[in-house]
Amino acid sequence: MSMDIPEMPVDLRLAAVVHLLSSSALRGATPNKTEALRAHLRGLAAQADLNPYLKSALQEVLQGWEAVDCHPASTPVDFYPLVAPGAVTH
């Protein structure tokens, strides 16, 4: 499955990446979130005018997410199973 995302400004793509990473970390990865994240990372990594360190970091993150294989029936969770509500851990 490959998702085509229309051209977007870099700042909006970065915002989408941050949101998708946060959602995946807090609620779990799903096939659609994972593919959307990959598409945004691919779009960012293809930008010619990015700082080379940012571009390298994005390419490294993309490689990691390219290796993720979500079960097609994966669904996000509505709770945090490892912490009590309101608890903050680091």
mmCIF file of N, CA and C in Angstrom:
data_model
loop_
_atom_site.group_PDB
_atom_site.id
_atom_site.type_symbol
_atom_site.label_atom_id
_atom_site.label_comp_id
_atom_site.label_asym_id
_atom_site.label_seq_id
_atom_site.Cartn_x
_atom_site.Cartn_y
_atom_site.Cartn_z
ATOM 1 N N MET A 1 0.851 -1.166 0.000
ATOM 2 C CA MET A 1 0.000 0.000 0.000
ATOM 3 C C MET A 1 0.897 1.229 0.000
ATOM 4 N N SER A 2 0.730 2.103 -0.950
ATOM 5 C CA SER A 2 1.502 3.332 -1.009
ATOM 6 C C SER A 2 0.537 4.500 -1.091
ATOM 7 N N MET A 3 0.766 5.480 -0.257
ATOM 8 C CA MET A 3 -0.131 6.618 -0.168
ATOM 9 C C MET A 3 0.498 7.806 -0.885
ATOM 10 N N ASP A 4 -0.243 8.427 -1.782
ATOM 11 C CA ASP A 4 0.215 9.641 -2.437
ATOM 12 C C ASP A 4 -0.359 10.829 -1.696
ATOM 13 N N ILE A 5 0.525 11.677 -1.209
ATOM 14 C CA ILE A 5 0.101 12.869 -0.491
ATOM 15 C C ILE A 5 0.473 14.061 -1.356
ATOM 16 N N PRO A 6 -0.474 14.966 -1.582
ATOM 17 C CA PRO A 6 -0.170 16.118 -2.426
ATOM 18 C C PRO A 6 0.975 16.950 -1.861
ATOM 19 N N GLU A 7 1.550 17.780 -2.712
ATOM 20 C CA GLU A 7 2.617 18.671 -2.273
ATOM 21 C C GLU A 7 2.142 19.488 -1.073
ATOM 22 N N MET A 8 3.015 19.601 -0.086
ATOM 23 C CA MET A 8 2.705 20.361 1.120
ATOM 24 C C MET A 8 3.945 21.152 1.505
ATOM 25 N N PRO A 9 3.747 22.292 2.163
ATOM 26 C CA PRO A 9 4.909 23.010 2.688
ATOM 27 C C PRO A 9 5.631 22.156 3.738
ATOM 28 N N VAL A 10 6.934 22.366 3.853
ATOM 29 C CA VAL A 10 7.764 21.582 4.776
ATOM 30 C C VAL A 10 7.239 21.667 6.206
ATOM 31 N N ASP A 11 6.840 22.863 6.655
ATOM 32 C CA ASP A 11 6.384 22.997 8.039
ATOM 33 C C ASP A 11 5.129 22.181 8.315
ATOM 34 N N LEU A 12 4.220 22.100 7.345
ATOM 35 C CA LEU A 12 3.017 21.281 7.541
ATOM 36 C C LEU A 12 3.349 19.795 7.531
ATOM 37 N N ARG A 13 4.280 19.389 6.679
ATOM 38 C CA ARG A 13 4.707 17.981 6.675
ATOM 39 C C ARG A 13 5.358 17.612 7.994
ATOM 40 N N LEU A 14 6.212 18.491 8.508
ATOM 41 C CA LEU A 14 6.847 18.219 9.803
ATOM 42 C C LEU A 14 5.798 18.119 10.908
ATOM 43 N N ALA A 15 4.789 18.981 10.865
ATOM 44 C CA ALA A 15 3.712 18.917 11.856
ATOM 45 C C ALA A 15 2.966 17.588 11.752
ATOM 46 N N ALA A 16 2.718 17.128 10.534
ATOM 47 C CA ALA A 16 2.044 15.838 10.340
ATOM 48 C C ALA A 16 2.896 14.698 10.880
ATOM 49 N N VAL A 17 4.208 14.741 10.640
ATOM 50 C CA VAL A 17 5.113 13.702 11.138
ATOM 51 C C VAL A 17 5.095 13.674 12.660
ATOM 52 N N VAL A 18 5.197 14.841 13.284
ATOM 53 C CA VAL A 18 5.176 14.899 14.750
ATOM 54 C C VAL A 18 3.859 14.345 15.288
ATOM 55 N N HIS A 19 2.758 14.735 14.680
ATOM 56 C CA HIS A 19 1.445 14.255 15.127
ATOM 57 C C HIS A 19 1.323 12.740 14.970
ATOM 58 N N LEU A 20 1.736 12.207 13.833
ATOM 59 C CA LEU A 20 1.632 10.762 13.594
ATOM 60 C C LEU A 20 2.564 9.970 14.508
ATOM 61 N N LEU A 21 3.774 10.489 14.746
ATOM 62 C CA LEU A 21 4.681 9.817 15.679
ATOM 63 C C LEU A 21 4.098 9.812 17.089
ATOM 64 N N SER A 22 3.552 10.944 17.502
ATOM 65 C CA SER A 22 2.959 11.040 18.839
ATOM 66 C C SER A 22 1.781 10.090 18.973
ATOM 67 N N SER A 23 0.914 10.092 17.996
ATOM 68 C CA SER A 23 -0.252 9.213 18.035
ATOM 69 C C SER A 23 0.155 7.746 18.054
ATOM 70 N N SER A 24 1.166 7.402 17.264
ATOM 71 C CA SER A 24 1.639 6.009 17.240
ATOM 72 C C SER A 24 2.258 5.618 18.572
ATOM 73 N N ALA A 25 2.989 6.551 19.187
ATOM 74 C CA ALA A 25 3.615 6.254 20.482
ATOM 75 C C ALA A 25 2.574 6.134 21.590
ATOM 76 N N LEU A 26 1.583 6.993 21.575
ATOM 77 C CA LEU A 26 0.595 7.009 22.656
ATOM 78 C C LEU A 26 -0.529 5.998 22.477
ATOM 79 N N ARG A 27 -0.951 5.766 21.236
ATOM 80 C CA ARG A 27 -2.121 4.923 21.004
ATOM 81 C C ARG A 27 -1.837 3.685 20.179
ATOM 82 N N GLY A 28 -0.619 3.551 19.679
ATOM 83 C CA GLY A 28 -0.246 2.380 18.904
ATOM 84 C C GLY A 28 -0.249 2.657 17.407
ATOM 85 N N ALA A 29 0.638 1.971 16.725
ATOM 86 C CA ALA A 29 0.724 2.104 15.268
ATOM 87 C C ALA A 29 -0.397 1.314 14.611
ATOM 88 N N THR A 30 -0.923 1.847 13.552
ATOM 89 C CA THR A 30 -1.914 1.156 12.725
ATOM 90 C C THR A 30 -1.415 1.207 11.283
ATOM 91 N N PRO A 31 -1.950 0.362 10.418
ATOM 92 C CA PRO A 31 -1.486 0.386 9.018
ATOM 93 C C PRO A 31 -1.647 1.757 8.358
ATOM 94 N N ASN A 32 -2.774 2.425 8.573
ATOM 95 C CA ASN A 32 -2.996 3.722 7.924
ATOM 96 C C ASN A 32 -2.080 4.805 8.475
ATOM 97 N N LYS A 33 -1.917 4.862 9.800
ATOM 98 C CA LYS A 33 -1.011 5.856 10.385
ATOM 99 C C LYS A 33 0.418 5.604 9.917
ATOM 100 N N THR A 34 0.808 4.346 9.874
ATOM 101 C CA THR A 34 2.168 4.003 9.475
ATOM 102 C C THR A 34 2.424 4.393 8.029
ATOM 103 N N GLU A 35 1.491 4.112 7.146
ATOM 104 C CA GLU A 35 1.685 4.474 5.741
ATOM 105 C C GLU A 35 1.651 5.982 5.550
ATOM 106 N N ALA A 36 0.790 6.686 6.271
ATOM 107 C CA ALA A 36 0.767 8.155 6.186
ATOM 108 C C ALA A 36 2.089 8.730 6.679
ATOM 109 N N LEU A 37 2.614 8.187 7.766
ATOM 110 C CA LEU A 37 3.891 8.643 8.299
ATOM 111 C C LEU A 37 4.999 8.419 7.277
ATOM 112 N N ARG A 38 5.034 7.236 6.687
ATOM 113 C CA ARG A 38 6.040 6.949 5.657
ATOM 114 C C ARG A 38 5.940 7.931 4.494
ATOM 115 N N ALA A 39 4.719 8.201 4.045
ATOM 116 C CA ALA A 39 4.520 9.110 2.911
ATOM 117 C C ALA A 39 5.035 10.510 3.241
ATOM 118 N N HIS A 40 4.743 11.000 4.438
ATOM 119 C CA HIS A 40 5.238 12.325 4.825
ATOM 120 C C HIS A 40 6.760 12.325 4.968
ATOM 121 N N LEU A 41 7.317 11.269 5.535
ATOM 122 C CA LEU A 41 8.772 11.186 5.662
ATOM 123 C C LEU A 41 9.436 11.119 4.292
ATOM 124 N N ARG A 42 8.857 10.361 3.368
ATOM 125 C CA ARG A 42 9.398 10.291 2.012
ATOM 126 C C ARG A 42 9.375 11.673 1.351
ATOM 127 N N GLY A 43 8.248 12.369 1.522
ATOM 128 C CA GLY A 43 8.125 13.708 0.944
ATOM 129 C C GLY A 43 9.160 14.661 1.507
ATOM 130 N N LEU A 44 9.383 14.597 2.811
ATOM 131 C CA LEU A 44 10.384 15.463 3.435
ATOM 132 C C LEU A 44 11.796 15.094 2.990
ATOM 133 N N ALA A 45 12.084 13.808 2.949
ATOM 134 C CA ALA A 45 13.426 13.355 2.573
ATOM 135 C C ALA A 45 13.754 13.717 1.128
ATOM 136 N N ALA A 46 12.736 13.931 0.307
ATOM 137 C CA ALA A 46 12.946 14.283 -1.094
ATOM 138 C C ALA A 46 13.143 15.789 -1.295
ATOM 139 N N GLN A 47 12.949 16.584 -0.267
ATOM 140 C CA GLN A 47 13.117 18.039 -0.375
ATOM 141 C C GLN A 47 14.587 18.369 -0.627
ATOM 142 N N ALA A 48 14.842 19.167 -1.623
ATOM 143 C CA ALA A 48 16.218 19.502 -1.988
ATOM 144 C C ALA A 48 16.848 20.537 -1.064
ATOM 145 N N ASP A 49 16.049 21.402 -0.481
ATOM 146 C CA ASP A 49 16.593 22.536 0.257
ATOM 147 C C ASP A 49 16.624 22.339 1.778
ATOM 148 N N LEU A 50 16.560 21.107 2.243
ATOM 149 C CA LEU A 50 16.599 20.848 3.690
ATOM 150 C C LEU A 50 18.027 20.880 4.210
ATOM 151 N N ASN A 51 18.137 21.233 5.464
ATOM 152 C CA ASN A 51 19.415 21.126 6.155
ATOM 153 C C ASN A 51 19.890 19.680 6.022
ATOM 154 N N PRO A 52 21.148 19.438 5.681
ATOM 155 C CA PRO A 52 21.609 18.052 5.469
ATOM 156 C C PRO A 52 21.496 17.180 6.717
ATOM 157 N N TYR A 53 21.625 17.756 7.903
ATOM 158 C CA TYR A 53 21.489 16.967 9.129
ATOM 159 C C TYR A 53 20.036 16.560 9.355
ATOM 160 N N LEU A 54 19.110 17.475 9.075
ATOM 161 C CA LEU A 54 17.692 17.149 9.181
ATOM 162 C C LEU A 54 17.327 16.095 8.152
ATOM 163 N N LYS A 55 17.816 16.260 6.934
ATOM 164 C CA LYS A 55 17.530 15.291 5.866
ATOM 165 C C LYS A 55 18.043 13.901 6.257
ATOM 166 N N SER A 56 19.245 13.837 6.804
ATOM 167 C CA SER A 56 19.816 12.559 7.232
ATOM 168 C C SER A 56 18.975 11.933 8.346
ATOM 169 N N ALA A 57 18.551 12.748 9.303
ATOM 170 C CA ALA A 57 17.722 12.235 10.404
ATOM 171 C C ALA A 57 16.391 11.713 9.872
ATOM 172 N N LEU A 58 15.775 12.441 8.958
ATOM 173 C CA LEU A 58 14.501 12.006 8.380
ATOM 174 C C LEU A 58 14.667 10.699 7.605
ATOM 175 N N GLN A 59 15.756 10.570 6.860
ATOM 176 C CA GLN A 59 16.000 9.335 6.107
ATOM 177 C C GLN A 59 16.206 8.152 7.054
ATOM 178 N N GLU A 60 16.897 8.398 8.163
ATOM 179 C CA GLU A 60 17.110 7.330 9.154
ATOM 180 C C GLU A 60 15.793 6.905 9.798
ATOM 181 N N VAL A 61 14.967 7.884 10.151
ATOM 182 C CA VAL A 61 13.660 7.573 10.735
ATOM 183 C C VAL A 61 12.809 6.814 9.723
ATOM 184 N N LEU A 62 12.830 7.256 8.471
ATOM 185 C CA LEU A 62 12.068 6.575 7.423
ATOM 186 C C LEU A 62 12.499 5.123 7.289
ATOM 187 N N GLN A 63 13.801 4.854 7.325
ATOM 188 C CA GLN A 63 14.276 3.468 7.229
ATOM 189 C C GLN A 63 13.674 2.610 8.338
ATOM 190 N N GLY A 64 13.614 3.152 9.537
ATOM 191 C CA GLY A 64 13.022 2.403 10.637
ATOM 192 C C GLY A 64 11.549 2.113 10.404
ATOM 193 N N TRP A 65 10.813 3.128 9.937
ATOM 194 C CA TRP A 65 9.377 2.941 9.712
ATOM 195 C C TRP A 65 9.087 2.108 8.475
ATOM 196 N N GLU A 66 10.004 2.055 7.516
ATOM 197 C CA GLU A 66 9.815 1.175 6.355
ATOM 198 C C GLU A 66 9.840 -0.287 6.798
ATOM 199 N N ALA A 67 10.514 -0.574 7.895
ATOM 200 C CA ALA A 67 10.619 -1.952 8.386
ATOM 201 C C ALA A 67 9.428 -2.364 9.254
ATOM 202 N N VAL A 68 8.558 -1.424 9.602
ATOM 203 C CA VAL A 68 7.401 -1.732 10.446
ATOM 204 C C VAL A 68 6.346 -2.425 9.593
ATOM 205 N N ASP A 69 5.817 -3.514 10.128
ATOM 206 C CA ASP A 69 4.772 -4.263 9.433
ATOM 207 C C ASP A 69 3.592 -4.417 10.388
ATOM 208 N N CYS A 70 2.627 -3.526 10.268
ATOM 209 C CA CYS A 70 1.447 -3.574 11.144
ATOM 210 C C CYS A 70 0.501 -4.677 10.682
ATOM 211 N N HIS A 71 -0.083 -5.351 11.644
ATOM 212 C CA HIS A 71 -1.135 -6.307 11.321
ATOM 213 C C HIS A 71 -2.306 -5.525 10.735
ATOM 214 N N PRO A 72 -2.927 -6.013 9.667
ATOM 215 C CA PRO A 72 -4.023 -5.268 9.031
ATOM 216 C C PRO A 72 -5.185 -4.945 9.975
ATOM 217 N N ALA A 73 -5.350 -5.716 11.027
ATOM 218 C CA ALA A 73 -6.455 -5.476 11.956
ATOM 219 C C ALA A 73 -6.026 -4.640 13.164
ATOM 220 N N SER A 74 -4.826 -4.072 13.137
ATOM 221 C CA SER A 74 -4.370 -3.243 14.258
ATOM 222 C C SER A 74 -5.298 -2.054 14.442
ATOM 223 N N THR A 75 -5.629 -1.776 15.693
ATOM 224 C CA THR A 75 -6.467 -0.626 16.010
ATOM 225 C C THR A 75 -5.816 0.159 17.137
ATOM 226 N N PRO A 76 -6.042 1.477 17.182
ATOM 227 C CA PRO A 76 -5.460 2.269 18.264
ATOM 228 C C PRO A 76 -6.147 1.954 19.584
ATOM 229 N N VAL A 77 -5.420 2.160 20.670
ATOM 230 C CA VAL A 77 -5.992 1.945 21.995
ATOM 231 C C VAL A 77 -6.475 3.274 22.549
ATOM 232 N N ASP A 78 -7.460 3.229 23.421
ATOM 233 C CA ASP A 78 -8.009 4.440 24.014
ATOM 234 C C ASP A 78 -7.536 4.646 25.437
ATOM 235 N N PHE A 79 -6.531 3.902 25.858
ATOM 236 C CA PHE A 79 -6.033 4.034 27.226
ATOM 237 C C PHE A 79 -4.537 3.782 27.222
ATOM 238 N N TYR A 80 -3.895 4.157 28.315
ATOM 239 C CA TYR A 80 -2.464 3.962 28.459
ATOM 240 C C TYR A 80 -2.262 2.810 29.436
ATOM 241 N N PRO A 81 -1.934 1.629 28.959
ATOM 242 C CA PRO A 81 -1.921 0.444 29.818
ATOM 243 C C PRO A 81 -0.825 0.413 30.876
ATOM 244 N N LEU A 82 0.236 1.209 30.746
ATOM 245 C CA LEU A 82 1.355 1.090 31.671
ATOM 246 C C LEU A 82 1.386 2.140 32.758
ATOM 247 N N VAL A 83 0.541 3.139 32.695
ATOM 248 C CA VAL A 83 0.565 4.207 33.698
ATOM 249 C C VAL A 83 -0.837 4.525 34.161
ATOM 250 N N ALA A 84 -0.912 5.049 35.370
ATOM 251 C CA ALA A 84 -2.210 5.481 35.890
ATOM 252 C C ALA A 84 -2.616 6.767 35.191
ATOM 253 N N PRO A 85 -3.927 7.021 35.055
ATOM 254 C CA PRO A 85 -4.384 8.256 34.416
ATOM 255 C C PRO A 85 -3.780 9.476 35.114
ATOM 256 N N GLY A 86 -3.267 10.389 34.333
ATOM 257 C CA GLY A 86 -2.689 11.607 34.873
ATOM 258 C C GLY A 86 -1.240 11.481 35.271
ATOM 259 N N ALA A 87 -0.701 10.271 35.299
ATOM 260 C CA ALA A 87 0.695 10.073 35.688
ATOM 261 C C ALA A 87 1.600 10.446 34.532
ATOM 262 N N VAL A 88 2.728 10.998 34.865
ATOM 263 C CA VAL A 88 3.710 11.359 33.851
ATOM 264 C C VAL A 88 4.989 10.572 34.152
ATOM 265 N N THR A 89 5.502 9.889 33.141
ATOM 266 C CA THR A 89 6.747 9.158 33.313
ATOM 267 C C THR A 89 7.748 9.618 32.279
ATOM 268 N N HIS A 90 9.000 9.405 32.559
ATOM 269 C CA HIS A 90 10.058 9.776 31.613
ATOM 270 C C HIS A 90 10.943 8.594 31.375
#
